[in-house]
Amino acid sequence: MIFIKTDTEIANMRQAGKVVGEALNHIKQFVDVGVATLELDKIMQDFVLTRGCIPSFVGYQGYKYTTCMSVNSAVVHGIPNNYKLQLGDIVGIDIAVSFNGCHADAARTYGVVKISGLNQKLISTTEECFFEGIKFAKPEYRVGDIGHAIQRLAESKGYGVVRDLTGHGIGKSLHEAPSVPNYGKSGSGASLKKGMAIAVEPMINQGTERVTIDKLDNWTCRTLDGSNSAHYENTILITDSEPEIITLV
């Protein structure tokens, strides 16, 4: 079921989104050579808690951390650990928080100090795909229009668009209907209506779209061919005109 948000729920989601956006801006200064992803997770946890929000990922399907930290070939769902970032790595940081029981979710991919031109292009294109997609996040369109726009742009630049994972509705639950794929046919999928909230999150690979789950932790999603991947996500509200991005501050 797709839920239309009340004014109170929207206000709470905006506050959650503000904290998510601020947390992602805050963590950039700590993404450096020799810093463990577990250290970054602790910084994010402390930031969120001091601002009166609750980390949404903690306890979700048994997960223990505030963030997902996905390095290089990890697409999403990377578990924070003792791996120390190296020069030239890229790291996707995904975080969701709740405020008064309402969630917001976003992700960014950061380069560690100096990265290759290929990796910078991947990160930039993934962000560009998000903004191309949300041109269609309006009541007269469907979720398939968003996915089609993302896929068209990414594939025109030679990238693979992950099929096995999608964006999603969000609100009083972290994951709600509808599914928001990053690929597909225009005019397909759920209709967008004022008051809906969705997380749009392109996951773009330098190689093919195919992914696999890491056998070591049964959680991390990686590119099957070992190529690097980038992730860019925001929570948006569907209005009667332009979409409102609540996690971009």
PDB file of C-alpha atoms in Angstrom:
ATOM      1  CA  MET A   1       0.000   0.000   0.000  1.00  0.00           C
ATOM      2  CA  ILE A   2       1.209   3.485  -0.874  1.00  0.00           C
ATOM      3  CA  PHE A   3       0.763   5.984   1.945  1.00  0.00           C
ATOM      4  CA  ILE A   4       0.026   9.664   1.420  1.00  0.00           C
ATOM      5  CA  LYS A   5       1.780  11.553   4.192  1.00  0.00           C
ATOM      6  CA  THR A   6      -0.021  13.816   6.655  1.00  0.00           C
ATOM      7  CA  ASP A   7       1.239  17.324   7.359  1.00  0.00           C
ATOM      8  CA  THR A   8       2.642  16.119  10.692  1.00  0.00           C
ATOM      9  CA  GLU A   9       4.465  13.206   9.064  1.00  0.00           C
ATOM     10  CA  ILE A  10       5.915  15.525   6.434  1.00  0.00           C
ATOM     11  CA  ALA A  11       7.167  17.916   9.110  1.00  0.00           C
ATOM     12  CA  ASN A  12       8.836  15.049  10.971  1.00  0.00           C
ATOM     13  CA  MET A  13      10.374  13.706   7.771  1.00  0.00           C
ATOM     14  CA  ARG A  14      11.754  17.141   6.946  1.00  0.00           C
ATOM     15  CA  GLN A  15      13.505  17.243  10.315  1.00  0.00           C
ATOM     16  CA  ALA A  16      14.886  13.733   9.815  1.00  0.00           C
ATOM     17  CA  GLY A  17      16.008  14.711   6.322  1.00  0.00           C
ATOM     18  CA  LYS A  18      17.772  17.814   7.587  1.00  0.00           C
ATOM     19  CA  VAL A  19      19.800  15.727  10.036  1.00  0.00           C
ATOM     20  CA  VAL A  20      20.636  13.157   7.344  1.00  0.00           C
ATOM     21  CA  GLY A  21      21.871  15.876   5.003  1.00  0.00           C
ATOM     22  CA  GLU A  22      23.888  17.572   7.721  1.00  0.00           C
ATOM     23  CA  ALA A  23      25.432  14.247   8.774  1.00  0.00           C
ATOM     24  CA  LEU A  24      26.564  13.507   5.210  1.00  0.00           C
ATOM     25  CA  ASN A  25      28.088  16.971   4.922  1.00  0.00           C
ATOM     26  CA  HIS A  26      29.760  16.564   8.327  1.00  0.00           C
ATOM     27  CA  ILE A  27      31.426  13.241   7.514  1.00  0.00           C
ATOM     28  CA  LYS A  28      33.227  14.519   4.394  1.00  0.00           C
ATOM     29  CA  GLN A  29      36.030  16.083   6.445  1.00  0.00           C
ATOM     30  CA  PHE A  30      36.837  12.707   8.031  1.00  0.00           C
ATOM     31  CA  VAL A  31      37.042  10.668   4.813  1.00  0.00           C
ATOM     32  CA  ASP A  32      40.809  10.365   4.646  1.00  0.00           C
ATOM     33  CA  VAL A  33      43.670   7.943   4.171  1.00  0.00           C
ATOM     34  CA  GLY A  34      44.095   5.620   7.159  1.00  0.00           C
ATOM     35  CA  VAL A  35      40.625   6.175   8.634  1.00  0.00           C
ATOM     36  CA  ALA A  36      38.661   2.981   9.258  1.00  0.00           C
ATOM     37  CA  THR A  37      35.090   2.795   8.011  1.00  0.00           C
ATOM     38  CA  LEU A  38      34.066   1.760  11.527  1.00  0.00           C
ATOM     39  CA  GLU A  39      35.457   5.061  12.811  1.00  0.00           C
ATOM     40  CA  LEU A  40      33.359   6.930  10.264  1.00  0.00           C
ATOM     41  CA  ASP A  41      30.276   5.028  11.380  1.00  0.00           C
ATOM     42  CA  LYS A  42      30.857   6.039  15.013  1.00  0.00           C
ATOM     43  CA  ILE A  43      31.210   9.688  14.002  1.00  0.00           C
ATOM     44  CA  MET A  44      27.901   9.507  12.150  1.00  0.00           C
ATOM     45  CA  GLN A  45      26.175   7.773  15.062  1.00  0.00           C
ATOM     46  CA  ASP A  46      27.311  10.434  17.521  1.00  0.00           C
ATOM     47  CA  PHE A  47      26.225  13.206  15.153  1.00  0.00           C
ATOM     48  CA  VAL A  48      22.725  11.796  14.715  1.00  0.00           C
ATOM     49  CA  LEU A  49      22.121  11.093  18.389  1.00  0.00           C
ATOM     50  CA  THR A  50      23.195  14.560  19.500  1.00  0.00           C
ATOM     51  CA  ARG A  51      20.580  16.003  17.160  1.00  0.00           C
ATOM     52  CA  GLY A  52      17.676  14.106  18.649  1.00  0.00           C
ATOM     53  CA  CYS A  53      17.253  11.489  15.930  1.00  0.00           C
ATOM     54  CA  ILE A  54      17.491   7.695  15.927  1.00  0.00           C
ATOM     55  CA  PRO A  55      19.645   5.743  13.420  1.00  0.00           C
ATOM     56  CA  SER A  56      17.131   3.811  11.308  1.00  0.00           C
ATOM     57  CA  PHE A  57      19.493   1.027  10.232  1.00  0.00           C
ATOM     58  CA  VAL A  58      20.345  -0.124  13.769  1.00  0.00           C
ATOM     59  CA  GLY A  59      18.317  -3.271  14.426  1.00  0.00           C
ATOM     60  CA  TYR A  60      16.906  -3.399  10.892  1.00  0.00           C
ATOM     61  CA  GLN A  61      16.950  -7.097   9.938  1.00  0.00           C
ATOM     62  CA  GLY A  62      19.615  -7.590  12.606  1.00  0.00           C
ATOM     63  CA  TYR A  63      21.949  -4.854  11.326  1.00  0.00           C
ATOM     64  CA  LYS A  64      24.148  -3.260  13.999  1.00  0.00           C
ATOM     65  CA  TYR A  65      25.441  -0.020  12.493  1.00  0.00           C
ATOM     66  CA  THR A  66      24.298   3.533  11.815  1.00  0.00           C
ATOM     67  CA  THR A  67      25.556   3.538   8.235  1.00  0.00           C
ATOM     68  CA  CYS A  68      26.462   1.320   5.343  1.00  0.00           C
ATOM     69  CA  MET A  69      30.037   1.892   4.105  1.00  0.00           C
ATOM     70  CA  SER A  70      30.582   0.557   0.594  1.00  0.00           C
ATOM     71  CA  VAL A  71      34.159   0.802  -0.691  1.00  0.00           C
ATOM     72  CA  ASN A  72      35.143   0.549  -4.374  1.00  0.00           C
ATOM     73  CA  SER A  73      33.431  -2.564  -5.823  1.00  0.00           C
ATOM     74  CA  ALA A  74      30.838  -2.642  -3.015  1.00  0.00           C
ATOM     75  CA  VAL A  75      27.631  -1.267  -4.499  1.00  0.00           C
ATOM     76  CA  VAL A  76      25.629  -0.897  -1.292  1.00  0.00           C
ATOM     77  CA  HIS A  77      25.153  -2.494   2.161  1.00  0.00           C
ATOM     78  CA  GLY A  78      28.857  -2.520   3.005  1.00  0.00           C
ATOM     79  CA  ILE A  79      29.368  -3.204   6.713  1.00  0.00           C
ATOM     80  CA  PRO A  80      31.577  -0.736   8.639  1.00  0.00           C
ATOM     81  CA  ASN A  81      34.734  -2.517   9.789  1.00  0.00           C
ATOM     82  CA  ASN A  82      38.438  -2.055  10.462  1.00  0.00           C
ATOM     83  CA  TYR A  83      39.344  -1.502   6.811  1.00  0.00           C
ATOM     84  CA  LYS A  84      41.394   1.689   6.597  1.00  0.00           C
ATOM     85  CA  LEU A  85      40.713   3.844   3.583  1.00  0.00           C
ATOM     86  CA  GLN A  86      43.491   4.091   1.026  1.00  0.00           C
ATOM     87  CA  LEU A  87      44.458   6.860  -1.362  1.00  0.00           C
ATOM     88  CA  GLY A  88      42.220   6.694  -4.426  1.00  0.00           C
ATOM     89  CA  ASP A  89      39.437   4.635  -2.844  1.00  0.00           C
ATOM     90  CA  ILE A  90      35.825   5.649  -3.260  1.00  0.00           C
ATOM     91  CA  VAL A  91      33.345   5.046  -0.454  1.00  0.00           C
ATOM     92  CA  GLY A  92      29.563   5.130  -0.581  1.00  0.00           C
ATOM     93  CA  ILE A  93      28.063   6.247   2.735  1.00  0.00           C
ATOM     94  CA  ASP A  94      24.377   5.482   3.226  1.00  0.00           C
ATOM     95  CA  ILE A  95      22.441   6.652   6.287  1.00  0.00           C
ATOM     96  CA  ALA A  96      18.820   6.864   7.401  1.00  0.00           C
ATOM     97  CA  VAL A  97      17.413   8.367  10.584  1.00  0.00           C
ATOM     98  CA  SER A  98      14.020   8.713  12.180  1.00  0.00           C
ATOM     99  CA  PHE A  99      12.459  11.655  13.994  1.00  0.00           C
ATOM    100  CA  ASN A 100       9.211  11.099  15.875  1.00  0.00           C
ATOM    101  CA  GLY A 101       8.850   7.787  14.057  1.00  0.00           C
ATOM    102  CA  CYS A 102       9.307   9.153  10.529  1.00  0.00           C
ATOM    103  CA  HIS A 103      12.328   8.282   8.380  1.00  0.00           C
ATOM    104  CA  ALA A 104      14.590   9.920   5.820  1.00  0.00           C
ATOM    105  CA  ASP A 105      17.324   8.162   3.836  1.00  0.00           C
ATOM    106  CA  ALA A 106      20.232   9.369   1.695  1.00  0.00           C
ATOM    107  CA  ALA A 107      23.657   8.370   0.393  1.00  0.00           C
ATOM    108  CA  ARG A 108      26.736   9.959  -1.130  1.00  0.00           C
ATOM    109  CA  THR A 109      29.903   8.554  -2.670  1.00  0.00           C
ATOM    110  CA  TYR A 110      33.146  10.276  -1.677  1.00  0.00           C
ATOM    111  CA  GLY A 111      36.664   9.997  -3.041  1.00  0.00           C
ATOM    112  CA  VAL A 112      39.573   9.457  -0.651  1.00  0.00           C
ATOM    113  CA  VAL A 113      41.816  12.503  -1.169  1.00  0.00           C
ATOM    114  CA  LYS A 114      42.866  12.186  -4.829  1.00  0.00           C
ATOM    115  CA  ILE A 115      40.964   9.790  -7.065  1.00  0.00           C
ATOM    116  CA  SER A 116      41.270   8.847 -10.717  1.00  0.00           C
ATOM    117  CA  GLY A 117      39.429  10.673 -13.439  1.00  0.00           C
ATOM    118  CA  LEU A 118      37.469   7.498 -14.142  1.00  0.00           C
ATOM    119  CA  ASN A 119      36.244   7.311 -10.552  1.00  0.00           C
ATOM    120  CA  GLN A 120      35.398  11.000 -10.463  1.00  0.00           C
ATOM    121  CA  LYS A 121      33.376  10.633 -13.649  1.00  0.00           C
ATOM    122  CA  LEU A 122      31.525   7.666 -12.132  1.00  0.00           C
ATOM    123  CA  ILE A 123      30.621   9.629  -8.995  1.00  0.00           C
ATOM    124  CA  SER A 124      29.585  12.713 -10.963  1.00  0.00           C
ATOM    125  CA  THR A 125      27.482  10.716 -13.429  1.00  0.00           C
ATOM    126  CA  THR A 126      25.687   8.881 -10.632  1.00  0.00           C
ATOM    127  CA  GLU A 127      24.699  12.191  -9.028  1.00  0.00           C
ATOM    128  CA  GLU A 128      23.691  13.530 -12.439  1.00  0.00           C
ATOM    129  CA  CYS A 129      21.484  10.462 -12.941  1.00  0.00           C
ATOM    130  CA  PHE A 130      19.600  11.274  -9.733  1.00  0.00           C
ATOM    131  CA  PHE A 131      18.789  14.806 -10.870  1.00  0.00           C
ATOM    132  CA  GLU A 132      17.852  13.596 -14.348  1.00  0.00           C
ATOM    133  CA  GLY A 133      15.472  11.078 -12.813  1.00  0.00           C
ATOM    134  CA  ILE A 134      13.683  13.457 -10.468  1.00  0.00           C
ATOM    135  CA  LYS A 135      12.741  15.731 -13.346  1.00  0.00           C
ATOM    136  CA  PHE A 136       9.877  13.234 -13.567  1.00  0.00           C
ATOM    137  CA  ALA A 137       9.062  13.112  -9.843  1.00  0.00           C
ATOM    138  CA  LYS A 138       5.781  14.953 -10.336  1.00  0.00           C
ATOM    139  CA  PRO A 139       2.117  13.954 -10.132  1.00  0.00           C
ATOM    140  CA  GLU A 140       1.653  13.603 -13.886  1.00  0.00           C
ATOM    141  CA  TYR A 141       4.333  10.877 -14.095  1.00  0.00           C
ATOM    142  CA  ARG A 142       5.013   7.319 -12.878  1.00  0.00           C
ATOM    143  CA  VAL A 143       8.007   5.742 -11.149  1.00  0.00           C
ATOM    144  CA  GLY A 144       8.957   4.130 -14.459  1.00  0.00           C
ATOM    145  CA  ASP A 145       9.586   7.583 -15.896  1.00  0.00           C
ATOM    146  CA  ILE A 146      12.178   8.219 -13.182  1.00  0.00           C
ATOM    147  CA  GLY A 147      13.905   4.891 -13.783  1.00  0.00           C
ATOM    148  CA  HIS A 148      13.841   5.273 -17.546  1.00  0.00           C
ATOM    149  CA  ALA A 149      15.557   8.665 -17.336  1.00  0.00           C
ATOM    150  CA  ILE A 150      18.256   7.321 -15.006  1.00  0.00           C
ATOM    151  CA  GLN A 151      18.923   4.281 -17.171  1.00  0.00           C
ATOM    152  CA  ARG A 152      19.040   6.274 -20.403  1.00  0.00           C
ATOM    153  CA  LEU A 153      21.634   8.710 -19.052  1.00  0.00           C
ATOM    154  CA  ALA A 154      23.833   6.104 -17.354  1.00  0.00           C
ATOM    155  CA  GLU A 155      23.892   3.709 -20.291  1.00  0.00           C
ATOM    156  CA  SER A 156      24.554   6.538 -22.748  1.00  0.00           C
ATOM    157  CA  LYS A 157      27.854   7.016 -20.896  1.00  0.00           C
ATOM    158  CA  GLY A 158      28.706   3.315 -20.899  1.00  0.00           C
ATOM    159  CA  TYR A 159      27.765   2.427 -17.326  1.00  0.00           C
ATOM    160  CA  GLY A 160      25.809  -0.493 -15.917  1.00  0.00           C
ATOM    161  CA  VAL A 161      22.614   0.209 -13.964  1.00  0.00           C
ATOM    162  CA  VAL A 162      21.990  -2.184 -11.068  1.00  0.00           C
ATOM    163  CA  ARG A 163      18.707  -4.097 -11.469  1.00  0.00           C
ATOM    164  CA  ASP A 164      18.710  -6.226  -8.324  1.00  0.00           C
ATOM    165  CA  LEU A 165      18.175  -3.279  -5.948  1.00  0.00           C
ATOM    166  CA  THR A 166      15.898  -0.262  -6.218  1.00  0.00           C
ATOM    167  CA  GLY A 167      14.773   2.904  -4.528  1.00  0.00           C
ATOM    168  CA  HIS A 168      11.643   2.806  -2.415  1.00  0.00           C
ATOM    169  CA  GLY A 169       8.824   4.576  -0.702  1.00  0.00           C
ATOM    170  CA  ILE A 170       9.587   5.869   2.768  1.00  0.00           C
ATOM    171  CA  GLY A 171       7.755   7.365   5.726  1.00  0.00           C
ATOM    172  CA  LYS A 172       6.718   5.744   8.987  1.00  0.00           C
ATOM    173  CA  SER A 173       8.588   2.688   7.709  1.00  0.00           C
ATOM    174  CA  LEU A 174      12.087   2.785   6.260  1.00  0.00           C
ATOM    175  CA  HIS A 175      10.997   0.829   3.193  1.00  0.00           C
ATOM    176  CA  GLU A 176       7.478   1.245   1.838  1.00  0.00           C
ATOM    177  CA  ALA A 177       5.729   0.898  -1.502  1.00  0.00           C
ATOM    178  CA  PRO A 178       6.321   1.758  -4.252  1.00  0.00           C
ATOM    179  CA  SER A 179       9.538   0.265  -5.529  1.00  0.00           C
ATOM    180  CA  VAL A 180      11.484   2.895  -7.506  1.00  0.00           C
ATOM    181  CA  PRO A 181      13.784   1.117 -10.009  1.00  0.00           C
ATOM    182  CA  ASN A 182      16.704   2.917 -11.649  1.00  0.00           C
ATOM    183  CA  TYR A 183      15.753   1.414 -15.009  1.00  0.00           C
ATOM    184  CA  GLY A 184      12.611   0.597 -16.909  1.00  0.00           C
ATOM    185  CA  LYS A 185      10.002   1.775 -19.334  1.00  0.00           C
ATOM    186  CA  SER A 186       8.553   5.262 -19.266  1.00  0.00           C
ATOM    187  CA  GLY A 187       4.875   5.309 -18.358  1.00  0.00           C
ATOM    188  CA  SER A 188       5.157   2.164 -16.230  1.00  0.00           C
ATOM    189  CA  GLY A 189       4.869   1.551 -12.515  1.00  0.00           C
ATOM    190  CA  ALA A 190       3.012   3.335  -9.745  1.00  0.00           C
ATOM    191  CA  SER A 191       1.548   6.776 -10.379  1.00  0.00           C
ATOM    192  CA  LEU A 192       3.118   9.610  -8.444  1.00  0.00           C
ATOM    193  CA  LYS A 193       0.786  11.677  -6.275  1.00  0.00           C
ATOM    194  CA  LYS A 194       1.151  14.716  -4.074  1.00  0.00           C
ATOM    195  CA  GLY A 195       2.010  13.647  -0.517  1.00  0.00           C
ATOM    196  CA  MET A 196       4.039  10.592  -1.494  1.00  0.00           C
ATOM    197  CA  ALA A 197       7.622  10.286  -0.283  1.00  0.00           C
ATOM    198  CA  ILE A 198      10.227   8.240  -2.136  1.00  0.00           C
ATOM    199  CA  ALA A 199      13.938   7.542  -1.916  1.00  0.00           C
ATOM    200  CA  VAL A 200      15.520   7.778  -5.369  1.00  0.00           C
ATOM    201  CA  GLU A 201      18.952   6.129  -5.391  1.00  0.00           C
ATOM    202  CA  PRO A 202      20.902   5.431  -8.568  1.00  0.00           C
ATOM    203  CA  MET A 203      23.469   2.638  -8.130  1.00  0.00           C
ATOM    204  CA  ILE A 204      25.783   2.834 -11.128  1.00  0.00           C
ATOM    205  CA  ASN A 205      28.631   0.475 -12.031  1.00  0.00           C
ATOM    206  CA  GLN A 206      31.713   1.105 -14.150  1.00  0.00           C
ATOM    207  CA  GLY A 207      31.200  -2.343 -15.660  1.00  0.00           C
ATOM    208  CA  THR A 208      28.086  -4.436 -16.128  1.00  0.00           C
ATOM    209  CA  GLU A 209      24.920  -4.143 -14.062  1.00  0.00           C
ATOM    210  CA  ARG A 210      25.392  -7.615 -12.541  1.00  0.00           C
ATOM    211  CA  VAL A 211      25.987  -7.879  -8.800  1.00  0.00           C
ATOM    212  CA  THR A 212      26.555 -10.548  -6.186  1.00  0.00           C
ATOM    213  CA  ILE A 213      26.298 -10.824  -2.406  1.00  0.00           C
ATOM    214  CA  ASP A 214      29.612 -11.128  -0.566  1.00  0.00           C
ATOM    215  CA  LYS A 215      29.916 -14.666   0.792  1.00  0.00           C
ATOM    216  CA  LEU A 216      32.022 -13.487   3.732  1.00  0.00           C
ATOM    217  CA  ASP A 217      29.264 -11.457   5.375  1.00  0.00           C
ATOM    218  CA  ASN A 218      26.121 -12.378   3.371  1.00  0.00           C
ATOM    219  CA  TRP A 219      25.228  -8.695   3.337  1.00  0.00           C
ATOM    220  CA  THR A 220      27.507  -6.556   1.164  1.00  0.00           C
ATOM    221  CA  CYS A 221      26.367  -6.213  -2.447  1.00  0.00           C
ATOM    222  CA  ARG A 222      29.309  -6.102  -4.883  1.00  0.00           C
ATOM    223  CA  THR A 223      29.758  -5.783  -8.613  1.00  0.00           C
ATOM    224  CA  LEU A 224      30.142  -9.223 -10.157  1.00  0.00           C
ATOM    225  CA  ASP A 225      33.036  -8.120 -12.369  1.00  0.00           C
ATOM    226  CA  GLY A 226      34.922  -6.293  -9.598  1.00  0.00           C
ATOM    227  CA  SER A 227      34.481  -2.856 -11.154  1.00  0.00           C
ATOM    228  CA  ASN A 228      33.820   0.159  -8.959  1.00  0.00           C
ATOM    229  CA  SER A 229      30.315   1.386  -8.182  1.00  0.00           C
ATOM    230  CA  ALA A 230      28.821   4.659  -6.969  1.00  0.00           C
ATOM    231  CA  HIS A 231      25.622   5.417  -5.042  1.00  0.00           C
ATOM    232  CA  TYR A 232      23.729   8.687  -4.743  1.00  0.00           C
ATOM    233  CA  GLU A 233      20.418   8.930  -2.908  1.00  0.00           C
ATOM    234  CA  ASN A 234      17.973  11.459  -1.530  1.00  0.00           C
ATOM    235  CA  THR A 235      14.531  11.330   0.012  1.00  0.00           C
ATOM    236  CA  ILE A 236      12.047  13.482  -1.881  1.00  0.00           C
ATOM    237  CA  LEU A 237       8.484  14.606  -1.322  1.00  0.00           C
ATOM    238  CA  ILE A 238       6.074  14.692  -4.245  1.00  0.00           C
ATOM    239  CA  THR A 239       4.357  18.064  -4.347  1.00  0.00           C
ATOM    240  CA  ASP A 240       1.916  19.626  -6.798  1.00  0.00           C
ATOM    241  CA  SER A 241       4.879  21.050  -8.732  1.00  0.00           C
ATOM    242  CA  GLU A 242       8.648  20.429  -8.345  1.00  0.00           C
ATOM    243  CA  PRO A 243       9.846  17.629  -6.013  1.00  0.00           C
ATOM    244  CA  GLU A 244      11.150  18.677  -2.607  1.00  0.00           C
ATOM    245  CA  ILE A 245      14.521  17.128  -1.708  1.00  0.00           C
ATOM    246  CA  ILE A 246      14.520  16.920   2.085  1.00  0.00           C
ATOM    247  CA  THR A 247      17.986  15.364   2.551  1.00  0.00           C
ATOM    248  CA  LEU A 248      20.008  17.922   0.594  1.00  0.00           C
ATOM    249  CA  VAL A 249      21.193  20.779   2.818  1.00  0.00           C
TER     250      VAL A 249
END
